[in-house]
PDB file of N, CA and C in Angstrom:
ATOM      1  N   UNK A  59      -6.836  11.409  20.916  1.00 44.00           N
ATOM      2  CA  UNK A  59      -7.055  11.513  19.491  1.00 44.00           C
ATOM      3  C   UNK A  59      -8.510  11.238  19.207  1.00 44.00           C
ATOM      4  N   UNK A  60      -8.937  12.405  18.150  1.00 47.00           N
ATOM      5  CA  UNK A  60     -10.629  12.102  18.422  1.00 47.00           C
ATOM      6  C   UNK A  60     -10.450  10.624  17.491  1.00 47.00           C
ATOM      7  N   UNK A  61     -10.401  10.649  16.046  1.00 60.00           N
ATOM      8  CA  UNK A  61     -10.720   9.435  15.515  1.00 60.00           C
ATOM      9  C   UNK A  61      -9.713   8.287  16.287  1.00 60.00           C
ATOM     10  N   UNK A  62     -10.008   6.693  15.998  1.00 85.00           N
ATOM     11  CA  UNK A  62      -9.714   5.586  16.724  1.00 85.00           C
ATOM     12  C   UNK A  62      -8.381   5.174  15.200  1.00 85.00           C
ATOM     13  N   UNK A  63      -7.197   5.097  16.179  1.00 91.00           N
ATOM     14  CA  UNK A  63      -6.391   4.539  14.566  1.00 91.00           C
ATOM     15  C   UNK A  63      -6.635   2.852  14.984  1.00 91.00           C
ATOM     16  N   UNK A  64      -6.438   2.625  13.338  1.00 92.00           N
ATOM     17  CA  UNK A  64      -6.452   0.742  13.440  1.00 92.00           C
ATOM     18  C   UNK A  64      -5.080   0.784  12.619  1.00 92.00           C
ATOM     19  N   UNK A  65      -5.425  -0.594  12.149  1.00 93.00           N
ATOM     20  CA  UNK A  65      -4.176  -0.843  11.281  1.00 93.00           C
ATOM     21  C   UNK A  65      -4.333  -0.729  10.137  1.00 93.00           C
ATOM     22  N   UNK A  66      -3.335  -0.013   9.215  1.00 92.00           N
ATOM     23  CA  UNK A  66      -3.270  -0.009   7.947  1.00 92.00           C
ATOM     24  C   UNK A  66      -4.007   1.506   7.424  1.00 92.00           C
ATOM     25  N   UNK A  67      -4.022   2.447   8.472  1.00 93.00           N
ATOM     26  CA  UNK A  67      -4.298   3.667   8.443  1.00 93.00           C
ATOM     27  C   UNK A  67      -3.814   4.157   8.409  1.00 93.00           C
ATOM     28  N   UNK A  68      -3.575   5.106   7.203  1.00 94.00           N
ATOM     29  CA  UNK A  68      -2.560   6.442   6.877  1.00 94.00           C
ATOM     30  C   UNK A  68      -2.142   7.845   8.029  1.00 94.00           C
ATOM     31  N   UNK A  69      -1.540   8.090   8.088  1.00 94.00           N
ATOM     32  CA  UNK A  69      -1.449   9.472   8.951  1.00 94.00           C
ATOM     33  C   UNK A  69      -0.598  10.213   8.790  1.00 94.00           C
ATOM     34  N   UNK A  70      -0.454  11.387   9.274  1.00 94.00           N
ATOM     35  CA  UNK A  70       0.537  11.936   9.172  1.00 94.00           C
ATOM     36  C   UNK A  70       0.994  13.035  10.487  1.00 94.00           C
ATOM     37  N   UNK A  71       2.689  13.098  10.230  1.00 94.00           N
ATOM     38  CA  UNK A  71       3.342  13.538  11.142  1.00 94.00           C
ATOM     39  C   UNK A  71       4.089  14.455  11.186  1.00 94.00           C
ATOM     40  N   UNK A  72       4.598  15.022  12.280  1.00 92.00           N
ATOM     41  CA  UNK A  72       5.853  16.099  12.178  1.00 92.00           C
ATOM     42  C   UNK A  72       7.232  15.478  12.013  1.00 92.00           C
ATOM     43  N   UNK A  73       8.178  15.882  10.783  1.00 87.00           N
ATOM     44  CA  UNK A  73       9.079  15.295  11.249  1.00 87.00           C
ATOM     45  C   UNK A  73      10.141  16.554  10.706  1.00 87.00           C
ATOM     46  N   UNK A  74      11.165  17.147  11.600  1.00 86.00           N
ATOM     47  CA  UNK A  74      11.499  18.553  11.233  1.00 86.00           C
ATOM     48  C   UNK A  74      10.618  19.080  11.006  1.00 86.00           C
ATOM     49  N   UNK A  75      10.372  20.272   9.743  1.00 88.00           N
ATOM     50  CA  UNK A  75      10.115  21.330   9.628  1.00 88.00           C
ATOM     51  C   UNK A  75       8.938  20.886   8.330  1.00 88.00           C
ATOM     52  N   UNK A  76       8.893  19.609   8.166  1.00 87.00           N
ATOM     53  CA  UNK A  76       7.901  18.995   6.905  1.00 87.00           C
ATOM     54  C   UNK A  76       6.527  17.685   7.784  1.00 87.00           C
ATOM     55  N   UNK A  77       5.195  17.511   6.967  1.00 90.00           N
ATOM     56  CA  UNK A  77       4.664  17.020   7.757  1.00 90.00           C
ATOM     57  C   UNK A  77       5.288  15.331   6.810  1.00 90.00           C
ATOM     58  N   UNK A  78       5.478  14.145   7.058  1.00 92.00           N
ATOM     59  CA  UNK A  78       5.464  13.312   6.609  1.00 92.00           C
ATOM     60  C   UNK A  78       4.145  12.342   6.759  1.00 92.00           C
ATOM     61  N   UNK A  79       3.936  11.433   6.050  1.00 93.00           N
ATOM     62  CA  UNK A  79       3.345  10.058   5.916  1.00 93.00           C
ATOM     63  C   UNK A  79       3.622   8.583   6.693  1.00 93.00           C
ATOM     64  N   UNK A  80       2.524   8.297   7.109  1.00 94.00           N
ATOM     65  CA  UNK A  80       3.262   6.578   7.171  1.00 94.00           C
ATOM     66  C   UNK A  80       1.667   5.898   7.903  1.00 94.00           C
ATOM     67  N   UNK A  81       2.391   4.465   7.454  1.00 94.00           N
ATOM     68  CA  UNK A  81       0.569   3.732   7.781  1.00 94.00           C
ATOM     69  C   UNK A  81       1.009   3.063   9.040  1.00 94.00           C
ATOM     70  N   UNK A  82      -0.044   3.376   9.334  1.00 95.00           N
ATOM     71  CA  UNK A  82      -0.595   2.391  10.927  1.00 95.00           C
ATOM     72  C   UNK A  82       0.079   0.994  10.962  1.00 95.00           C
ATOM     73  N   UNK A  83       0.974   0.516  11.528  1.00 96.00           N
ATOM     74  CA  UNK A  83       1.299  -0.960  11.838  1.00 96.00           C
ATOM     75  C   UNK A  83       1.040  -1.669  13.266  1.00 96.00           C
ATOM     76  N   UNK A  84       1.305  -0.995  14.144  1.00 96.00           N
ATOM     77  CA  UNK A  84       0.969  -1.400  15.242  1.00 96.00           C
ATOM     78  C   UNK A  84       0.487  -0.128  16.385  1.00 96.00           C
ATOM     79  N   UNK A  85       0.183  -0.765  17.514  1.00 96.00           N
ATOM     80  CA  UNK A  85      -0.737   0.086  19.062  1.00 96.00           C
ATOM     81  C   UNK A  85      -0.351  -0.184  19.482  1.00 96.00           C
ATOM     82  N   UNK A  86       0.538  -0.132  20.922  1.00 95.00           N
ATOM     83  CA  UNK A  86       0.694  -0.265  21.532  1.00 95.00           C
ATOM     84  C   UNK A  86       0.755   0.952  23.080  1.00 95.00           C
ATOM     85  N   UNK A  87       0.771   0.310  24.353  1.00 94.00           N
ATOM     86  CA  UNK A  87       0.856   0.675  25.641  1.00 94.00           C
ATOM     87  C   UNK A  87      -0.107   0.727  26.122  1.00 94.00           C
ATOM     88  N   UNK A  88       0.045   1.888  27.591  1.00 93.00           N
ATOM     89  CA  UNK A  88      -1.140   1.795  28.511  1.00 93.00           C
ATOM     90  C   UNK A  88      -2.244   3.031  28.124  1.00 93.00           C
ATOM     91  N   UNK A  89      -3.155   3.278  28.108  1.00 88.00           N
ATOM     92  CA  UNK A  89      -4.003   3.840  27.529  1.00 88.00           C
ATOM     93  C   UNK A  89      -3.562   5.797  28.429  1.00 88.00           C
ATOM     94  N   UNK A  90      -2.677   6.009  29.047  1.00 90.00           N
ATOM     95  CA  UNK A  90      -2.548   7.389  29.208  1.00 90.00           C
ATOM     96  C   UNK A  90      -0.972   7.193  28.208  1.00 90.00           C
ATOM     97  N   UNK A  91      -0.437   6.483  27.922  1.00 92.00           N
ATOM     98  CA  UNK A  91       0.680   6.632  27.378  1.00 92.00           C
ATOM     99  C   UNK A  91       0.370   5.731  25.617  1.00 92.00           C
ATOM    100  N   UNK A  92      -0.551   5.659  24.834  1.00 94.00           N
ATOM    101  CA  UNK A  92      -0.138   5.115  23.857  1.00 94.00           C
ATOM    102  C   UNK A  92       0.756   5.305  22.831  1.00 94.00           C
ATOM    103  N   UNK A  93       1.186   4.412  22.042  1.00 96.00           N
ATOM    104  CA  UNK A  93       2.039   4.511  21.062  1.00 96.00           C
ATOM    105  C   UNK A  93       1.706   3.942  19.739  1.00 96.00           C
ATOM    106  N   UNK A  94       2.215   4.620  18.920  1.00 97.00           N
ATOM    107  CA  UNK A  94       1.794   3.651  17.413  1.00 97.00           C
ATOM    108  C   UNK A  94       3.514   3.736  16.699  1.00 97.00           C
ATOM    109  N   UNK A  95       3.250   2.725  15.928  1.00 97.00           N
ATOM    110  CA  UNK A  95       4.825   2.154  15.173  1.00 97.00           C
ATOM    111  C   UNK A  95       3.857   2.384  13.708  1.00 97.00           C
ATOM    112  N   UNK A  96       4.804   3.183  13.440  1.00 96.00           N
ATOM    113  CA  UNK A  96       4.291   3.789  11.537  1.00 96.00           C
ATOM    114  C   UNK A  96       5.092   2.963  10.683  1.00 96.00           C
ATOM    115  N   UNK A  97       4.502   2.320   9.473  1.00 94.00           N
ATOM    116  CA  UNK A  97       5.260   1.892   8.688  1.00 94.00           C
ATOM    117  C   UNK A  97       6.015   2.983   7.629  1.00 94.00           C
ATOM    118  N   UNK A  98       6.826   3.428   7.332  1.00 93.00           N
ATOM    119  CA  UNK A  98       7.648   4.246   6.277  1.00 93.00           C
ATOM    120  C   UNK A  98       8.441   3.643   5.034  1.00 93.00           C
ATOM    121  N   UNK A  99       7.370   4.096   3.828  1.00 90.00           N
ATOM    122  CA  UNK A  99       7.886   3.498   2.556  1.00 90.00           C
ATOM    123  C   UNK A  99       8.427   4.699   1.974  1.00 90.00           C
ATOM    124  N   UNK A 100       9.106   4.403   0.918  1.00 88.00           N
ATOM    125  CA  UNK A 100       9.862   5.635  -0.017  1.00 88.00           C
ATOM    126  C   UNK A 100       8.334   6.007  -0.683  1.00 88.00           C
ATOM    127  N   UNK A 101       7.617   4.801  -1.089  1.00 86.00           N
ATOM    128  CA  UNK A 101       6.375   5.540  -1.858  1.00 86.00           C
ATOM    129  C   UNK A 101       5.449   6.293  -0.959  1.00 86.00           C
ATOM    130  N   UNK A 102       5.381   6.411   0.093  1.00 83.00           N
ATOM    131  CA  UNK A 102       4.545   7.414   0.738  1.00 83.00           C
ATOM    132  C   UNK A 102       4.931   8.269   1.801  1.00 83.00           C
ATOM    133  N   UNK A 103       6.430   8.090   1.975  1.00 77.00           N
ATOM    134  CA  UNK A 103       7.286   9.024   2.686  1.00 77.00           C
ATOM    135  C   UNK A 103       8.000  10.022   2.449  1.00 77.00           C
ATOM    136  N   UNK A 104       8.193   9.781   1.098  1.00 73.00           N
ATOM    137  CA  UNK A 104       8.921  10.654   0.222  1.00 73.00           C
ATOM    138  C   UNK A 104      10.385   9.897   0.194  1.00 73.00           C
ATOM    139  N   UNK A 105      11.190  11.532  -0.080  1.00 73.00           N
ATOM    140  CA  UNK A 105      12.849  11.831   0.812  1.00 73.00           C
ATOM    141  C   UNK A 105      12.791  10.882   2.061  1.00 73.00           C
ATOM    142  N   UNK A 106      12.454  10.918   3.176  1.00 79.00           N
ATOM    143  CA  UNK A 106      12.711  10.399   4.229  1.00 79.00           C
ATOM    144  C   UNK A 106      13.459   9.510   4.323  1.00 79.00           C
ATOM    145  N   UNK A 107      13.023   7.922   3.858  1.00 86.00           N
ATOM    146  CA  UNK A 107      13.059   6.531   3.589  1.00 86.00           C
ATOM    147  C   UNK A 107      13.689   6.313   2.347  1.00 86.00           C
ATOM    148  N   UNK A 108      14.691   5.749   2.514  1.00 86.00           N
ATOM    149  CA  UNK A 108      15.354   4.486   0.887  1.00 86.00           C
ATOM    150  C   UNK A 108      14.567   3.587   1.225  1.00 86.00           C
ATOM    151  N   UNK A 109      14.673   2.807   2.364  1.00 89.00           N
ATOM    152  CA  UNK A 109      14.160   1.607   2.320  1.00 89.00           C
ATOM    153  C   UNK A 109      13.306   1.917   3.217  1.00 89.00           C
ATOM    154  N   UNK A 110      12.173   0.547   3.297  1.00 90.00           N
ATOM    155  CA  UNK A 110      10.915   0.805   4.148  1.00 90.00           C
ATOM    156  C   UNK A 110      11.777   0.267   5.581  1.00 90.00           C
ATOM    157  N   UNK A 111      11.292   1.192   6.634  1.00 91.00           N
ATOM    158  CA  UNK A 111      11.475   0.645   7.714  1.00 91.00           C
ATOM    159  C   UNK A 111      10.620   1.505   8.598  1.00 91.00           C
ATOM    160  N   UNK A 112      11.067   1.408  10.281  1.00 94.00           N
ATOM    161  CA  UNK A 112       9.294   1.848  11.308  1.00 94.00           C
ATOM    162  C   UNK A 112      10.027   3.167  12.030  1.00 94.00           C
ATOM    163  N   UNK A 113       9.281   3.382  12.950  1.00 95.00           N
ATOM    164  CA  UNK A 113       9.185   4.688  13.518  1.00 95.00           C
ATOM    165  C   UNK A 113       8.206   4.834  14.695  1.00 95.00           C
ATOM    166  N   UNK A 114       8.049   4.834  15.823  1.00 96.00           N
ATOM    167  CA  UNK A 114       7.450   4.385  17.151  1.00 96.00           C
ATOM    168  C   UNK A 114       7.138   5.864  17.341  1.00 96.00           C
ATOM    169  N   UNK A 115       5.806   6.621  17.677  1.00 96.00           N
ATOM    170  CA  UNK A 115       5.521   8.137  18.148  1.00 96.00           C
ATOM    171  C   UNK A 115       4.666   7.788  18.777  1.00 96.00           C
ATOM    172  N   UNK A 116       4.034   8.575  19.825  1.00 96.00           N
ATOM    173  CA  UNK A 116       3.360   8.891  20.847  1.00 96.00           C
ATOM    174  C   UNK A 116       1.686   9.249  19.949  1.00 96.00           C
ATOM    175  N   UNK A 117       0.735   8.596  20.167  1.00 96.00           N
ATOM    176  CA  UNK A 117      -0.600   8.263  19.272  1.00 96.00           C
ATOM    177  C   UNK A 117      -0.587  10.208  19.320  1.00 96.00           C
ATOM    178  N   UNK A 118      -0.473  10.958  20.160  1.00 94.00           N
ATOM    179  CA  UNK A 118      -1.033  12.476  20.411  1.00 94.00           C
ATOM    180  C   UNK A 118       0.057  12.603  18.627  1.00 94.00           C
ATOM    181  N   UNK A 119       0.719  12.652  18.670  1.00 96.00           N
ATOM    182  CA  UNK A 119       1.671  13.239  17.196  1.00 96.00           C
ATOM    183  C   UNK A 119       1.011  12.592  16.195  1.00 96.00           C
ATOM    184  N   UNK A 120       0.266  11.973  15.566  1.00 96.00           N
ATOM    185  CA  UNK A 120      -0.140  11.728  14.360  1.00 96.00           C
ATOM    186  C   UNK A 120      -1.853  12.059  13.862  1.00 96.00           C
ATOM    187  N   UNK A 121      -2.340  12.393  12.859  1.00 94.00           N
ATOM    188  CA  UNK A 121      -3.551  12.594  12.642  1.00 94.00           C
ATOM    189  C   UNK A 121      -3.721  11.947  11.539  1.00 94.00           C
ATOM    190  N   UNK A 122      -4.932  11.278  11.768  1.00 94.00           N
ATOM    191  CA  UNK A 122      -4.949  10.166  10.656  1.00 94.00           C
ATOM    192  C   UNK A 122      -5.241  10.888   9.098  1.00 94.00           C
ATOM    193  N   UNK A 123      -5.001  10.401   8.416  1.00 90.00           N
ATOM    194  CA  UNK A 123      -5.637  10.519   6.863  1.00 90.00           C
ATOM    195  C   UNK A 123      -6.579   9.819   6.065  1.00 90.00           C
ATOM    196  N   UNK A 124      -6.467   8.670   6.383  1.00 60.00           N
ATOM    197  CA  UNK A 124      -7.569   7.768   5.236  1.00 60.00           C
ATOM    198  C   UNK A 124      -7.425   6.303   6.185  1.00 60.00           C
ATOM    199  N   UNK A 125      -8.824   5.654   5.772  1.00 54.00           N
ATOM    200  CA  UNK A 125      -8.692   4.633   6.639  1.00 54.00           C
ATOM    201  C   UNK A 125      -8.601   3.607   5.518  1.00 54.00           C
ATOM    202  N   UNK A 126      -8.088   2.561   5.747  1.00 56.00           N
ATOM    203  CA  UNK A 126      -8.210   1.882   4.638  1.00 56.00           C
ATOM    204  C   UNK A 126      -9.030   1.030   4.697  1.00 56.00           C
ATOM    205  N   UNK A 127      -9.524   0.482   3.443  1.00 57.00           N
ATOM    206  CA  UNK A 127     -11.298  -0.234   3.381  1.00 57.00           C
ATOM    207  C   UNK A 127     -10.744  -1.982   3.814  1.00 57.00           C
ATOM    208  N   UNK A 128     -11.803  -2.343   3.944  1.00 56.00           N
ATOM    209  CA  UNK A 128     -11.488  -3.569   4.515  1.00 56.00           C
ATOM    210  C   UNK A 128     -12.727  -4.545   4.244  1.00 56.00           C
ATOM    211  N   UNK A 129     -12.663  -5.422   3.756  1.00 50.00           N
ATOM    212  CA  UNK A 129     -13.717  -6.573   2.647  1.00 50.00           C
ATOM    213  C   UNK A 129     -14.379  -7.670   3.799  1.00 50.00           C
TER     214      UNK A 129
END
């Protein structure tokens, strides 16, 4: 992935036939296999989610969107 995800970075994904949303919560694995755990809210997931809960994908499936600012 060219840009570096951190935490609390938006992205987005394939999920079926629609691209969805969800922010950066965690990184994890070995650097040929990483993974990121997306957070999924109804407010930025849409349909998907009633309630907020996660979602674990392979770092290659997501492209970030916005980074969020940090003080």
């Amino acid at each position: 992935m060219k840009d570096t995800l951190q935490y609390g970075d938006l992205v987005v994904f394939r999920w079926g036939a629609a691209e969805e949303q969800g922010t950066v919560r965690e990184l994890y694995g070995r650097a040929d296999d990483r993974r990121v755990v997306l957070d999924l809210t109804p407010e930025i997931s849409g349909y998907v989610v009633d309630e907020p809960t996660t979602v674990a994908l392979p770092v290659g499936k997501v492209r970030k969107v916005l980074t969020t600012r940090r003080s």
